[in-house]
């Protein structure tokens, strides 16, 4: 499994929802360790569906998926937590617990894995420093700005040192300046060798921080471009 | 699972019983009524089993002698009784002696029958070589001259069994019904807890908490609800049994049969009931988790 850490592989993946919507059609995609990949495309294109397949929130209708060396077709329900411990997931709506402080929200991720308080304290202190929230450790989420709340969520996602960080519209609720700050943090995480895969329809962040772009339209990959822009150059010219 | 984790689960589970307020109260009451009934039924089952055993092992046949039988005739009767197959021993007990037993059993008001007013008769207590022979011996004894009645195996106790069995059967049937109600009531409180902790559950799943880690607090909450529900019925059953034992039990003792002593019955019964209560609770939690905990 070690040599596959940080890799994602989809082979001919199709996902139909029970209501008949064909969200993904025959998708193949390979992401190497340490890559930074944007999944772009309009609302409804299938980005979130693809992301949910990666952390095994959904199972594909057909096709093969390997994430961090886990063969998701053959992953048993009770082994899903093992997969998730190697991933960090960040969402548009932060998903923080309002009754817990910043430090508790971040520590929660280790707490539920049965880590002891000393381990948790030191890991939380370190990771809050990384996202620039040391001073807010004892605040509650709703005392902080949207950007700060998203940093808490990122801190929680990386506190267990995942090999892959998955983000679904992480800047969706944030203004452009705050978004840029959030992107800096993702870049730092990626600089340490962690694979980052980010679904977004935010043109600004993709264009300002160029990385590999995978464009999804109507459930299919129509473009896979290293160092690409949000929109295809030919489209721009046209 | 380490100690900190355990402690947090315990804390969470208690907190939500408190938070669920009257729902939890309804569930606890449901368990209480159920446990009371199950407890009474079980106490009956154990005692009926015990008494049946006593009766089955009873080798005595009580042969009442007709009044006005002469000493000579009695002696002849005794000899005839001794000749019946499988008879081991025949002992005489005068009607005065029999009255003493009744007085001991039912109280001093029977003293007034002393002397010539004594309505009882002299008896021969016939002991069989083995308990299965008592029926045949009683039949043969009845045919002999000067015999009024021949009773075996606690004829009276058998009547008591009928009543006890009736109570037990109805109790059991009703218990099953209540069991379902109690499970449903607990499932309902757990549902509230699950729904109120939806966000937490989502995050736990996301960061890789095991399914059992997520389930434990709900199982525990169910189990505690069951345990809390068991307290009152256990107190009632324990005190109740001691007074029943001191009352009815005393009467039975004089007829040669014995209820289970409180010492022998109550410890295992209490343990069984606590286990049942906690199982009801956990089952309720399981029912709710199946429906509402999508993990
Ligand atoms: N749970 C669901 N059940 C049925 N259809 C869904 C569900 N989730 C998403 N879809 C549909 O699948 C398609 C892709 O959705 P999604 O993956 O959320 O796209 P995106 O994240 O790119 O906006 C859309 O047509 C959407 O309506
Ligand atoms: Mg989406």
PDB file of N, CA and C in Angstrom, chain A residues 55 57 77-78 81 84-85 89 91 95-97 100 108-109 111-115 117 156, chain B residues 2 4-5 7-8 19 197 199-211 213 295:
ATOM      1  N   UNK A  55     -13.938   9.349  -1.481  1.00  0.00           N
ATOM      2  CA  UNK A  55     -13.873   9.006  -0.053  1.00  0.00           C
ATOM      3  C   UNK A  55     -14.941   7.977   0.330  1.00  0.00           C
ATOM      4  N   UNK A  57     -18.102   7.770  -0.090  1.00  0.00           N
ATOM      5  CA  UNK A  57     -19.422   8.147   0.379  1.00  0.00           C
ATOM      6  C   UNK A  57     -20.436   7.521  -0.577  1.00  0.00           C
ATOM      7  N   UNK A  77     -17.551  -2.522   4.056  1.00  0.00           N
ATOM      8  CA  UNK A  77     -18.155  -1.393   4.753  1.00  0.00           C
ATOM      9  C   UNK A  77     -17.377  -1.058   6.030  1.00  0.00           C
ATOM     10  N   UNK A  78     -16.963  -2.084   6.743  1.00  0.00           N
ATOM     11  CA  UNK A  78     -16.277  -1.800   8.014  1.00  0.00           C
ATOM     12  C   UNK A  78     -14.834  -1.361   7.829  1.00  0.00           C
ATOM     13  N   UNK A  81     -13.629   3.229   7.313  1.00  0.00           N
ATOM     14  CA  UNK A  81     -12.894   4.149   8.193  1.00  0.00           C
ATOM     15  C   UNK A  81     -11.382   4.139   7.955  1.00  0.00           C
ATOM     16  N   UNK A  84     -10.693   6.405   5.137  1.00  0.00           N
ATOM     17  CA  UNK A  84     -10.932   7.812   5.479  1.00  0.00           C
ATOM     18  C   UNK A  84      -9.825   8.381   6.354  1.00  0.00           C
ATOM     19  N   UNK A  85      -9.171   7.518   7.123  1.00  0.00           N
ATOM     20  CA  UNK A  85      -8.081   8.012   7.972  1.00  0.00           C
ATOM     21  C   UNK A  85      -6.868   8.428   7.164  1.00  0.00           C
ATOM     22  N   UNK A  89     -10.829  15.685   4.164  1.00  0.00           N
ATOM     23  CA  UNK A  89     -11.879  16.190   3.276  1.00  0.00           C
ATOM     24  C   UNK A  89     -12.363  17.549   3.766  1.00  0.00           C
ATOM     25  N   UNK A  91     -15.107  20.891   2.879  1.00  0.00           N
ATOM     26  CA  UNK A  91     -16.326  21.231   2.135  1.00  0.00           C
ATOM     27  C   UNK A  91     -16.581  22.732   2.107  1.00  0.00           C
ATOM     28  N   UNK A  95     -18.638  22.357   7.899  1.00  0.00           N
ATOM     29  CA  UNK A  95     -19.022  21.234   8.758  1.00  0.00           C
ATOM     30  C   UNK A  95     -18.305  21.236  10.107  1.00  0.00           C
ATOM     31  N   UNK A  96     -18.441  22.337  10.816  1.00  0.00           N
ATOM     32  CA  UNK A  96     -17.848  22.431  12.153  1.00  0.00           C
ATOM     33  C   UNK A  96     -18.931  22.175  13.201  1.00  0.00           C
ATOM     34  N   UNK A  97     -18.502  21.815  14.402  1.00  0.00           N
ATOM     35  CA  UNK A  97     -19.459  21.610  15.487  1.00  0.00           C
ATOM     36  C   UNK A  97     -19.519  22.882  16.331  1.00  0.00           C
ATOM     37  N   UNK A 100     -18.298  23.238  20.049  1.00  0.00           N
ATOM     38  CA  UNK A 100     -16.903  22.957  20.387  1.00  0.00           C
ATOM     39  C   UNK A 100     -16.036  24.139  19.988  1.00  0.00           C
ATOM     40  N   UNK A 108     -11.135  16.815  17.558  1.00  0.00           N
ATOM     41  CA  UNK A 108     -12.191  15.815  17.427  1.00  0.00           C
ATOM     42  C   UNK A 108     -11.813  14.708  16.459  1.00  0.00           C
ATOM     43  N   UNK A 109     -11.140  15.094  15.378  1.00  0.00           N
ATOM     44  CA  UNK A 109     -10.755  14.120  14.348  1.00  0.00           C
ATOM     45  C   UNK A 109      -9.815  13.060  14.913  1.00  0.00           C
ATOM     46  N   UNK A 111      -9.584  12.539  18.333  1.00  0.00           N
ATOM     47  CA  UNK A 111     -10.331  12.033  19.473  1.00  0.00           C
ATOM     48  C   UNK A 111     -11.141  10.785  19.101  1.00  0.00           C
ATOM     49  N   UNK A 112     -11.849  10.855  17.970  1.00  0.00           N
ATOM     50  CA  UNK A 112     -12.685   9.719  17.576  1.00  0.00           C
ATOM     51  C   UNK A 112     -11.851   8.531  17.102  1.00  0.00           C
ATOM     52  N   UNK A 113     -10.561   8.762  16.893  1.00  0.00           N
ATOM     53  CA  UNK A 113      -9.688   7.641  16.534  1.00  0.00           C
ATOM     54  C   UNK A 113      -9.059   7.040  17.782  1.00  0.00           C
ATOM     55  N   UNK A 114      -9.428   7.583  18.957  1.00  0.00           N
ATOM     56  CA  UNK A 114      -8.948   7.022  20.216  1.00  0.00           C
ATOM     57  C   UNK A 114      -7.563   7.498  20.616  1.00  0.00           C
ATOM     58  N   UNK A 115      -7.093   8.620  20.031  1.00  0.00           N
ATOM     59  CA  UNK A 115      -5.781   9.156  20.421  1.00  0.00           C
ATOM     60  C   UNK A 115      -5.876   9.754  21.826  1.00  0.00           C
ATOM     61  N   UNK A 117      -5.018  12.401  25.043  1.00  0.00           N
ATOM     62  CA  UNK A 117      -5.101  13.862  25.099  1.00  0.00           C
ATOM     63  C   UNK A 117      -3.792  14.574  24.806  1.00  0.00           C
ATOM     64  N   UNK A 156      -8.554  20.519  10.610  1.00  0.00           N
ATOM     65  CA  UNK A 156      -9.101  19.227  11.005  1.00  0.00           C
ATOM     66  C   UNK A 156      -8.799  18.166   9.943  1.00  0.00           C
TER      67      UNK A 156
ATOM     68  N   UNK B   2      -9.786   3.060  24.491  1.00  0.00           N
ATOM     69  CA  UNK B   2      -9.095   3.430  25.724  1.00  0.00           C
ATOM     70  C   UNK B   2     -10.047   4.054  26.745  1.00  0.00           C
ATOM     71  N   UNK B   4     -10.190   7.101  28.087  1.00  0.00           N
ATOM     72  CA  UNK B   4     -10.747   8.419  27.769  1.00  0.00           C
ATOM     73  C   UNK B   4     -11.960   8.268  26.864  1.00  0.00           C
ATOM     74  N   UNK B   5     -11.816   7.418  25.858  1.00  0.00           N
ATOM     75  CA  UNK B   5     -12.911   7.184  24.914  1.00  0.00           C
ATOM     76  C   UNK B   5     -14.134   6.661  25.643  1.00  0.00           C
ATOM     77  N   UNK B   7     -14.895   6.938  28.767  1.00  0.00           N
ATOM     78  CA  UNK B   7     -15.472   7.937  29.648  1.00  0.00           C
ATOM     79  C   UNK B   7     -16.323   8.928  28.853  1.00  0.00           C
ATOM     80  N   UNK B   8     -15.833   9.286  27.688  1.00  0.00           N
ATOM     81  CA  UNK B   8     -16.588  10.225  26.867  1.00  0.00           C
ATOM     82  C   UNK B   8     -17.896   9.623  26.387  1.00  0.00           C
ATOM     83  N   UNK B  19     -31.245  14.967  28.435  1.00  0.00           N
ATOM     84  CA  UNK B  19     -31.733  15.936  27.462  1.00  0.00           C
ATOM     85  C   UNK B  19     -33.054  15.475  26.848  1.00  0.00           C
ATOM     86  N   UNK B 197     -27.727  14.508  16.775  1.00  0.00           N
ATOM     87  CA  UNK B 197     -26.268  14.424  16.645  1.00  0.00           C
ATOM     88  C   UNK B 197     -25.838  14.153  15.197  1.00  0.00           C
ATOM     89  N   UNK B 199     -24.914  16.033  12.745  1.00  0.00           N
ATOM     90  CA  UNK B 199     -23.676  16.690  12.292  1.00  0.00           C
ATOM     91  C   UNK B 199     -22.451  15.976  12.819  1.00  0.00           C
ATOM     92  N   UNK B 200     -22.491  15.693  14.104  1.00  0.00           N
ATOM     93  CA  UNK B 200     -21.367  15.004  14.727  1.00  0.00           C
ATOM     94  C   UNK B 200     -21.110  13.663  14.055  1.00  0.00           C
ATOM     95  N   UNK B 201     -22.203  12.942  13.780  1.00  0.00           N
ATOM     96  CA  UNK B 201     -22.072  11.620  13.166  1.00  0.00           C
ATOM     97  C   UNK B 201     -21.434  11.754  11.788  1.00  0.00           C
ATOM     98  N   UNK B 202     -21.872  12.756  11.033  1.00  0.00           N
ATOM     99  CA  UNK B 202     -21.316  12.975   9.700  1.00  0.00           C
ATOM    100  C   UNK B 202     -19.803  13.220   9.784  1.00  0.00           C
ATOM    101  N   UNK B 203     -19.416  14.047  10.736  1.00  0.00           N
ATOM    102  CA  UNK B 203     -17.994  14.365  10.871  1.00  0.00           C
ATOM    103  C   UNK B 203     -17.204  13.151  11.351  1.00  0.00           C
ATOM    104  N   UNK B 204     -17.786  12.415  12.295  1.00  0.00           N
ATOM    105  CA  UNK B 204     -17.111  11.198  12.771  1.00  0.00           C
ATOM    106  C   UNK B 204     -16.841  10.254  11.612  1.00  0.00           C
ATOM    107  N   UNK B 205     -17.869  10.089  10.773  1.00  0.00           N
ATOM    108  CA  UNK B 205     -17.711   9.205   9.616  1.00  0.00           C
ATOM    109  C   UNK B 205     -16.617   9.711   8.679  1.00  0.00           C
ATOM    110  N   UNK B 206     -16.637  11.019   8.499  1.00  0.00           N
ATOM    111  CA  UNK B 206     -15.706  11.646   7.575  1.00  0.00           C
ATOM    112  C   UNK B 206     -14.252  11.455   7.997  1.00  0.00           C
ATOM    113  N   UNK B 207     -13.989  11.576   9.290  1.00  0.00           N
ATOM    114  CA  UNK B 207     -12.600  11.491   9.749  1.00  0.00           C
ATOM    115  C   UNK B 207     -12.193  10.063  10.078  1.00  0.00           C
ATOM    116  N   UNK B 208     -13.091   9.107   9.822  1.00  0.00           N
ATOM    117  CA  UNK B 208     -12.679   7.709   9.920  1.00  0.00           C
ATOM    118  C   UNK B 208     -12.928   7.049  11.263  1.00  0.00           C
ATOM    119  N   UNK B 209     -13.950   7.536  11.999  1.00  0.00           N
ATOM    120  CA  UNK B 209     -14.324   6.815  13.216  1.00  0.00           C
ATOM    121  C   UNK B 209     -14.937   5.478  12.797  1.00  0.00           C
ATOM    122  N   UNK B 210     -14.656   4.422  13.540  1.00  0.00           N
ATOM    123  CA  UNK B 210     -15.227   3.126  13.180  1.00  0.00           C
ATOM    124  C   UNK B 210     -16.728   3.152  13.449  1.00  0.00           C
ATOM    125  N   UNK B 211     -17.418   2.216  12.799  1.00  0.00           N
ATOM    126  CA  UNK B 211     -18.864   2.195  12.980  1.00  0.00           C
ATOM    127  C   UNK B 211     -19.231   1.903  14.429  1.00  0.00           C
ATOM    128  N   UNK B 213     -17.471   2.702  17.056  1.00  0.00           N
ATOM    129  CA  UNK B 213     -17.216   3.908  17.848  1.00  0.00           C
ATOM    130  C   UNK B 213     -18.437   4.807  17.800  1.00  0.00           C
ATOM    131  N   UNK B 295     -24.893   4.443   8.568  1.00  0.00           N
ATOM    132  CA  UNK B 295     -23.436   4.256   8.518  1.00  0.00           C
ATOM    133  C   UNK B 295     -23.117   2.852   8.016  1.00  0.00           C
TER     134      UNK B 295
END
